[in-house]
XYZ file of C-alpha atoms in Angstrom:
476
model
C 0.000 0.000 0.000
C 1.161 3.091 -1.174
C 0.529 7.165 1.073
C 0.637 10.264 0.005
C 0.118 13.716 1.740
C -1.326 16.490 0.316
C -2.262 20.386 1.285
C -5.215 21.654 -0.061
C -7.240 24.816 0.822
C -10.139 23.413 0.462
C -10.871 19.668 0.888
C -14.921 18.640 -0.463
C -16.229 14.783 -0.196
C -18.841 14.239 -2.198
C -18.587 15.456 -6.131
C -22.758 15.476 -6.275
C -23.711 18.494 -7.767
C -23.995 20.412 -4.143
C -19.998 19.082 -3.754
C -19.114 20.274 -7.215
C -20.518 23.990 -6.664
C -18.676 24.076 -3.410
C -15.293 23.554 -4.959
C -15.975 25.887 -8.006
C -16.977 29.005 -6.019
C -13.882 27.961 -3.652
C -11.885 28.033 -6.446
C -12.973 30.721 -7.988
C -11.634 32.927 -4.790
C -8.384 31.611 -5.552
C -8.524 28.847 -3.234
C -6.462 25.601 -4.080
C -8.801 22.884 -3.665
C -9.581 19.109 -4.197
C -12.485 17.190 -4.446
C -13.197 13.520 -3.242
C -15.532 11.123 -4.974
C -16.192 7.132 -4.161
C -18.799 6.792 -6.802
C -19.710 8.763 -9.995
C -19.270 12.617 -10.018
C -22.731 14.439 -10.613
C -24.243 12.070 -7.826
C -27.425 11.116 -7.050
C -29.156 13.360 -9.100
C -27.247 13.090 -12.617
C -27.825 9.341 -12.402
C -30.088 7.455 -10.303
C -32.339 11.103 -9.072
C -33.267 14.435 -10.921
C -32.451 13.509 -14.816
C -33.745 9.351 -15.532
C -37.343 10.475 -13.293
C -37.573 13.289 -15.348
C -36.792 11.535 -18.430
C -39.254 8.600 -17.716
C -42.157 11.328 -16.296
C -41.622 13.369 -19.593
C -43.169 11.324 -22.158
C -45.959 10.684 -19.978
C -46.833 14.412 -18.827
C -46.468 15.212 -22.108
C -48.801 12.428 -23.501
C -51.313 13.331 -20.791
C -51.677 16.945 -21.356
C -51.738 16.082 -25.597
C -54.637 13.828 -24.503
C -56.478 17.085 -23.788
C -55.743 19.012 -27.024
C -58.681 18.507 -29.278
C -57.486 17.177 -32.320
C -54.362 14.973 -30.567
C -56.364 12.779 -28.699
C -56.100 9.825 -31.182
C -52.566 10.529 -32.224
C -51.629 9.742 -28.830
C -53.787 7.060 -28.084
C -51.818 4.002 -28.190
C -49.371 3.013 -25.568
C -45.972 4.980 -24.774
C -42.674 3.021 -26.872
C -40.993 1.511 -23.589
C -38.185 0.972 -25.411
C -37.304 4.077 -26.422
C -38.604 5.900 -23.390
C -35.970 4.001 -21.319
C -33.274 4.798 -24.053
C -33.889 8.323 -23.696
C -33.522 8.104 -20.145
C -30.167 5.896 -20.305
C -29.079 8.986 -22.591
C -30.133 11.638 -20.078
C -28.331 9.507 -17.774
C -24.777 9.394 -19.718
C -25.413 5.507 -19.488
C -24.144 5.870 -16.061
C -20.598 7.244 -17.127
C -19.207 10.612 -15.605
C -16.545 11.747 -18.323
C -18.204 14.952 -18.955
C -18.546 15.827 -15.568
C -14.936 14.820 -15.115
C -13.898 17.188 -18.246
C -16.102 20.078 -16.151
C -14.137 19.640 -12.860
C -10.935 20.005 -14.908
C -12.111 23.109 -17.105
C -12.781 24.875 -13.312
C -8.855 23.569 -11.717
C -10.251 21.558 -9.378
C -8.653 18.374 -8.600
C -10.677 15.087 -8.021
C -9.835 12.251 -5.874
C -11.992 8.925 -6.408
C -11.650 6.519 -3.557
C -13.289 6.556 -0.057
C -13.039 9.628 2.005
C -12.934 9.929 5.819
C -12.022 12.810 8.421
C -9.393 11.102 10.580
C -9.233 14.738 12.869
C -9.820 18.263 12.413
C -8.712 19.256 9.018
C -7.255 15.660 8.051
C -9.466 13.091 5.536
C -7.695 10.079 4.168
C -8.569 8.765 0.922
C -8.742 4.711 0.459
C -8.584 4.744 -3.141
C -10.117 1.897 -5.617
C -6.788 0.996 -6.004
C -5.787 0.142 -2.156
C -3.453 3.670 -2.075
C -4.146 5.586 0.998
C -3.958 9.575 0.285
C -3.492 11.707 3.068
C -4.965 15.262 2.713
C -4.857 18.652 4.950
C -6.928 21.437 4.447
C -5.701 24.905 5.337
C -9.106 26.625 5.839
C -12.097 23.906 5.373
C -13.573 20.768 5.290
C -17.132 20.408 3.584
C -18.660 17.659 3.271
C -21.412 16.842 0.478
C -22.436 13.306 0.980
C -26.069 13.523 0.557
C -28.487 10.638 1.597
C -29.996 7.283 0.851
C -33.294 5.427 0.434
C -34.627 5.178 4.885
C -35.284 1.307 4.824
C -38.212 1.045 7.659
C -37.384 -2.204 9.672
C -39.654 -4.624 7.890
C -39.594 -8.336 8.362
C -38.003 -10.194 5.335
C -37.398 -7.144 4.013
C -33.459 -8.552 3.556
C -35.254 -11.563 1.356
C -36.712 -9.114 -1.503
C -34.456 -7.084 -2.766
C -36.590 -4.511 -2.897
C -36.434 -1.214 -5.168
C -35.220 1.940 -3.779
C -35.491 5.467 -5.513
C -32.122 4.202 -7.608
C -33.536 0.733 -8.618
C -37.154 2.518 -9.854
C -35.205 5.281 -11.479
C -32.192 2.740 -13.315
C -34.472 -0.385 -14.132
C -34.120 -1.850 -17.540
C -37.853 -3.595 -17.959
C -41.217 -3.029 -16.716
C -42.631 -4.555 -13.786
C -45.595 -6.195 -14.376
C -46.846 -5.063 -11.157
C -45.110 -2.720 -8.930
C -46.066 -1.966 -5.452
C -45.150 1.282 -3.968
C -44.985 2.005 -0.192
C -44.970 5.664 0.631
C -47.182 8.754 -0.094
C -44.405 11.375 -0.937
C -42.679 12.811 -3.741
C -40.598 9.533 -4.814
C -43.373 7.321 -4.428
C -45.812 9.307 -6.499
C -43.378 10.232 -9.195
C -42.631 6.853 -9.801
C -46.319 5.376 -9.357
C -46.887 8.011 -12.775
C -44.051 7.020 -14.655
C -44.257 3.062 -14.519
C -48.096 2.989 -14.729
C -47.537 4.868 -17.750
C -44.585 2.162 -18.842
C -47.143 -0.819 -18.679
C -47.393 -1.537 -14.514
C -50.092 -2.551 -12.183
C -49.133 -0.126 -9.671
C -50.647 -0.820 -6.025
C -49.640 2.157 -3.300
C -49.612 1.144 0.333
C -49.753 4.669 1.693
C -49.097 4.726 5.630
C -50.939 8.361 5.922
C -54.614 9.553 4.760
C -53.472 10.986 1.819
C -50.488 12.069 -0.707
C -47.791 14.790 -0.524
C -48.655 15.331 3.098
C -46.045 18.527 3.192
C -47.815 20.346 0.596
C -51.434 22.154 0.995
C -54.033 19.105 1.142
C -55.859 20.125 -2.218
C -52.293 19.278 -4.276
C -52.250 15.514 -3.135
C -56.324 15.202 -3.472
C -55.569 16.242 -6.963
C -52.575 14.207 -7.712
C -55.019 10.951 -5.863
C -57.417 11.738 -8.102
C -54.772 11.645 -11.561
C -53.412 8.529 -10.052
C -56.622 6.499 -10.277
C -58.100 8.241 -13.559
C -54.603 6.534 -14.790
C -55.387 2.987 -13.029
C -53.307 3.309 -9.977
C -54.916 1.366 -7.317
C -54.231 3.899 -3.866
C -54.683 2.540 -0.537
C -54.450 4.689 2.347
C -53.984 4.187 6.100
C -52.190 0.611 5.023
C -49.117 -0.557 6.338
C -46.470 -3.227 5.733
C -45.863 -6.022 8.732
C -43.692 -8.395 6.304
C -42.202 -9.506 2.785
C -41.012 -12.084 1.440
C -39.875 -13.503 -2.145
C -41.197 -16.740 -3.335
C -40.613 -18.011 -6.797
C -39.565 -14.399 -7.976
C -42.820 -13.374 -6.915
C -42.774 -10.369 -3.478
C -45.771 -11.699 -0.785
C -46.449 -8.849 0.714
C -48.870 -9.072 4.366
C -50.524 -5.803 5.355
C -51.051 -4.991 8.978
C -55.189 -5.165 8.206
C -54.438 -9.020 7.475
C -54.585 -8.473 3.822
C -52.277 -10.098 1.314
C -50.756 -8.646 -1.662
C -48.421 -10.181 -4.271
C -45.854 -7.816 -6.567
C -43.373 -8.318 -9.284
C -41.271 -5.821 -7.537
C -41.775 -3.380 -4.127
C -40.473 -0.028 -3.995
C -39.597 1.759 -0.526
C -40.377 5.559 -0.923
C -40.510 5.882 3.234
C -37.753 8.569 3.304
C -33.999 10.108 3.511
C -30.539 9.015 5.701
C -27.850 10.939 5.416
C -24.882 9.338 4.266
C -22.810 10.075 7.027
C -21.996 6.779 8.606
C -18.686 6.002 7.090
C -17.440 9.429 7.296
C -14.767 9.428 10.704
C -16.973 11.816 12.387
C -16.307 10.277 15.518
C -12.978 11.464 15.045
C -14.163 15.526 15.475
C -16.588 14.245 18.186
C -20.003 14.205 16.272
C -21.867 11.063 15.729
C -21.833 8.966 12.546
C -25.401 8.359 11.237
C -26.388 11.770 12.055
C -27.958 15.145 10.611
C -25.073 17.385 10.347
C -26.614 20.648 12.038
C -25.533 23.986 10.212
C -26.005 27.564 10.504
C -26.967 29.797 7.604
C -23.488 29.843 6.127
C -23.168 26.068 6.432
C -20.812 25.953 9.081
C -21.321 22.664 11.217
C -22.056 24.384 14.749
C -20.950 21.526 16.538
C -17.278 21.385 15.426
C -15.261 24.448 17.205
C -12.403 26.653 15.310
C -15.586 27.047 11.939
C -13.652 24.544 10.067
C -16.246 22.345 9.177
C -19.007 22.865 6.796
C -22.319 20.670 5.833
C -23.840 21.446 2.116
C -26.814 19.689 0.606
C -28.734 17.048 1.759
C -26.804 15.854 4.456
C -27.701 19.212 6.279
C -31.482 18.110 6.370
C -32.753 21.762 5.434
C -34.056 21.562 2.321
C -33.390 17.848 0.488
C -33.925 19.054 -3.338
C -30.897 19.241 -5.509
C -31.855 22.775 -6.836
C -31.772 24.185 -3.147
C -28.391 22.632 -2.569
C -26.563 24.158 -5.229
C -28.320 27.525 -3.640
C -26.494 26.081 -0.675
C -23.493 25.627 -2.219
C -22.684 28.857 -3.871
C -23.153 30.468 -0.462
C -20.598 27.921 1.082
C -18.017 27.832 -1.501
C -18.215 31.667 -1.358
C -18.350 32.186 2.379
C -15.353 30.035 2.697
C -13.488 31.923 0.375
C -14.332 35.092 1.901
C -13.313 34.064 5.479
C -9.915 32.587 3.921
C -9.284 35.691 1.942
C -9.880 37.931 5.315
C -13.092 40.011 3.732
C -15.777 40.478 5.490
C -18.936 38.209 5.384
C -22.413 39.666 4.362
C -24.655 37.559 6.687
C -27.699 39.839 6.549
C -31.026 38.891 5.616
C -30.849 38.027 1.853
C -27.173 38.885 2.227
C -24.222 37.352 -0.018
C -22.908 35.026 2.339
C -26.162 33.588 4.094
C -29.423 31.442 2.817
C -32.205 33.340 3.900
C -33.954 31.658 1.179
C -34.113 27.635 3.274
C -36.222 28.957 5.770
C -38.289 31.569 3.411
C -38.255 30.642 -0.411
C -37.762 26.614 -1.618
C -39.434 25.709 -4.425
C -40.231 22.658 -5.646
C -42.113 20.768 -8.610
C -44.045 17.456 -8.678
C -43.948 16.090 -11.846
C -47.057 13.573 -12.037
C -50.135 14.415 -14.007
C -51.357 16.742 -12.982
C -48.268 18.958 -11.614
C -47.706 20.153 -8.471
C -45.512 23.394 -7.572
C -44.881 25.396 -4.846
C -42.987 27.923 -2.824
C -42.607 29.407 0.540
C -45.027 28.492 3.789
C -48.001 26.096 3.401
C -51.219 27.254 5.072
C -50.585 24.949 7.800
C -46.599 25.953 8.344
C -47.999 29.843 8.079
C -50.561 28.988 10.816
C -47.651 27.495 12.936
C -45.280 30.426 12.555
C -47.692 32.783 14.154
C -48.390 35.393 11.204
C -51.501 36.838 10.222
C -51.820 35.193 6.855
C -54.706 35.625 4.605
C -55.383 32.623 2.245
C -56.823 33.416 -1.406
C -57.619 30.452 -3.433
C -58.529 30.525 -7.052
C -59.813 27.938 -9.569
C -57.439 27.463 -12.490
C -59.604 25.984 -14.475
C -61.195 30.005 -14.538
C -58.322 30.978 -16.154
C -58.179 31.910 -19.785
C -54.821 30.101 -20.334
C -56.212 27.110 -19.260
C -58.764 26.715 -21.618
C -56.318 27.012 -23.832
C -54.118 24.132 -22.408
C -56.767 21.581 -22.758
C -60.002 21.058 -22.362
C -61.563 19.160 -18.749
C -58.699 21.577 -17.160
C -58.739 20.817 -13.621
C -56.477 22.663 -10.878
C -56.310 25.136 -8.295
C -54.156 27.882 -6.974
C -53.545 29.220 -3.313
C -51.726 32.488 -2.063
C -50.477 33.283 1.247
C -50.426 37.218 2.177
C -48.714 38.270 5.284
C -51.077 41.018 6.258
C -48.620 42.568 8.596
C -46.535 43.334 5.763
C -48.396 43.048 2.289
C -46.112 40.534 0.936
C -47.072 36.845 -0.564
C -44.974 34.225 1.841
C -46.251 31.076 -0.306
C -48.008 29.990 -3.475
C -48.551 26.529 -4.384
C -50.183 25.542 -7.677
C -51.880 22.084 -8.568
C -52.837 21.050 -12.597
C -51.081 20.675 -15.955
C -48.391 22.668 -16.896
C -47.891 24.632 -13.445
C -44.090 23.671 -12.872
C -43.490 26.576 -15.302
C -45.123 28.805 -12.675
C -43.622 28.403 -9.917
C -40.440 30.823 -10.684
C -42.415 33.517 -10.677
C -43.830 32.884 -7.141
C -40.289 32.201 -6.314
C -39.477 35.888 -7.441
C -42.161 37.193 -5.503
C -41.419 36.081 -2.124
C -38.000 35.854 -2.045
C -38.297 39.292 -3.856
C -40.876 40.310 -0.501
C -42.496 42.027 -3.601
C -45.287 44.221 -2.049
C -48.788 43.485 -3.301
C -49.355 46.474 -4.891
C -46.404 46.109 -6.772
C -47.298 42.800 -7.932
C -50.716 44.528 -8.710
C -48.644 46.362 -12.103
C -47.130 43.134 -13.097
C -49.393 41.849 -15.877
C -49.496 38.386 -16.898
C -49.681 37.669 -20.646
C -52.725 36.760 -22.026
C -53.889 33.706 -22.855
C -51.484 32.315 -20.405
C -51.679 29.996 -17.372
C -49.743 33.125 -15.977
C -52.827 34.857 -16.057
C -52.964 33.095 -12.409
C -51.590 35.873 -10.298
C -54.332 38.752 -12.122
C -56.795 36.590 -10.820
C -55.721 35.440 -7.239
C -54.639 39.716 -6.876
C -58.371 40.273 -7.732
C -60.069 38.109 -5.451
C -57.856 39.523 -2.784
C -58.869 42.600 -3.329
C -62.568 41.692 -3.500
């Protein structure tokens, strides 16, 4: 076995996308810096997350809403081409190679590492790489780490016997299930109930709560239920799992009611771990398994000296790629600012701090029909204390609408803090809304007064038209 030692500035494990913003803005203030990967860089997201769901949900969304176009019904009657929808998502994935993102990290000067990465002190992370080579590294001003999570396995009985799916099996399989049972009610679990439904399953949910996307305002899940089922998903609520087991390639699956259901193949869509187990941080006295609690710059506050920083997922803040490159830009820059001695801008909205994690996250569901959102639900508005005024609106009303197909159904909500005049979270529910939901990112992280918004007119005939009509019925 071979060592070597090497001083960085700036030491990141993880080369997700979150990891691979961090070392680009540390770079970019001048800071020499390496980056350490033990799988493929671009992570979860470039390859078993973000682009093959999107790839397998676009044909289907798309099909969906050309369902409702008069005059494209019958073109797009028949069934979706399996084939080539999972080609197209094995291209979106890179087939599961990283050379571009490789060719990136070198166009930016960073230097990559592949191999295992663990802290073995404060500012000290050996690398076991895939070659059996230990390398040795010391950072001069931080440590962040950029791990992410994993599929939260509940303790099931037998549940070591099936093999079951996680988010990376449902997102990476190569042929369709004949049927596919899902366990879970979130994002994951719906997502892929629409996209292999679509591909040719008999998809069963076994849904633990009353009802879908429990985070976001109750009319976006009773909408997405009610797409589900139109589409033959059979959705059973207040059901839970008690044990599994595989028997002649077939998953026998007993339900805590005393029911009995049999599956080609199970997916587990019951939640997030961080990947922090394998990480030495019982070497700088934190706990492996664990949340790594930040602050708003994304320093770890449980490490002394500010050494230590926590970027995406792993931080448990806001778990959507999107929001952890927001994360990371502030990190990678903060860093660089306290190592180049200038001074940090950790005001509200400020350079060097992400107001927008507790204030402005948004976030798309892409089943049929969308889902997309920003800022406080109803109930987390009701929680917080604020006078909020809710104004709902059909969207089927809207002009734009009846021009995106006919038997439009969705719905819009607005939060208003009254104490200020400023809209603190929208969430939209029916086809086509994901392109919305920038806008209502704009206007609360913006805090754009209402009567500002009241001179920003929407194009007509637009689903945009939206915000004209939810300002009117606030204003009676």
């Amino acid at each position: 076995m071979n060592e070597t030692t090497r001083t960085y500035d700036v030491i990141v494990i993880g080369a997700g996308p979150v990891g691979e913003n961090v070392a680009e803005r540390a770079r970019a203030a001048g800071l020499s810096t390496v980056i350490v990967e033990r799988e493929l860089l671009g992570g979860e997201c470039s390859f078993w997350a973000c682009d093959p769901s999107k790839a397998l949900l676009r044909p289907v969304v798309a099909r969906a809403d050309a369902r409702r176009v008069p005059g494209l019904g019958q073109a797009v009657a028949g069934p979706l081409d399996v084939e080539a929808v999972l080609a197209h998502r094995d291209k979106m994935s890179s087939y599961w190679k990283d050379e571009d993102q490789v060719d990136w990290l070198d166009s930016v000067n960073v230097d990559l590492i592949r191999g295992h990465g663990r802290l073995t002190g404060p500012k000290q992370v050996a690398v076991q790489t895939p070659d059996g080579d230990t390398v040795a590294l010391t950072a001069r001003h931080a440590v962040a780490v950029s791990t992410g999570t994993g599929a939260a396995l509940p303790p099931i009985p037998g549940l070591d016997t099936v093999r079951p799916w996680t988010s990376r099996e449902a997102t990476s399989a190569d042929k369709v299930p004949g049927r596919l049972a899902v366990v879970g009610g979130g994002v994951v679990a719906v997502e892929m109930a629409t996209a292999w439904q679509a591909l040719g399953s008999q998809v069963t949910m076994l849904v633990l709560e009353n009802g879908l996307l429990q985070r976001m305002e109750p009319f976006a899940g009773e909408l997405v239920t009610d797409g589900l089922r139109e589409a033959g998903v059979d959705i059973r609520f207040e059901t839970s799992v008690t044990s599994l087991a595989r028997e002649d390639g077939e998953v026998q699956i007993t339900l805590a009611d005393g029911g009995h259901l049999v599956a080609d193949e199970i997916l587990l869509a019951t939640g997030r771990a961080p990947r922090t187990w394998d990480l030495g941080l019982e070497t700088i006295g934190l706990t492996p398994g664990d949340w790594l609690k930040v602050d708003d710059t994304f320093r770890v506050t449980d490490v002394a000296d500010g050494w230590f920083y926590a970027v995406g997922d792993v931080n448990h803040r806001a778990l959507m790629t999107h929001q952890g490159k927001y994360q990371a830009r502030i990190a990678g820059t903060v860093i660089g600012a306290r190592a180049n001695g200038e001074p940090v801008d950790d005001t509200r909205w400020g350079t060097h701090l992400a107001t927008a994690d507790h204030a402005a996250v948004p976030q798309v569901v892409f089943t049929t029909p969308e889902v997309a959102a920003v800022g406080l639900t109803s109930r987390e508005a009701e929680q917080s204390g604020r006078r909020i005024k809710v104004v709902d609106y059909d969207l089927a009303h809207v002009a734009g609408a009846h021009q995106y197909g006919e038997d439009y159904r969705g719905h819009a909500r607005m939060l208003i803090d009254t104490d200020r005049n400023t809209v603190v979270g929208v969430t939209f529910a029916g086809p086509g809304v994901g392109e919305l939901v920038h806008s209502a990112t704009i206007a609360v992280a913006g805090e754009v007064p209402i009567e500002r918004l009241w001179h920003a007119v929407p194009a007509f005939p637009t689903l945009g038209e939206i915000w004209l009509r939810l300002l009117e019925t606030h204003r009676g």
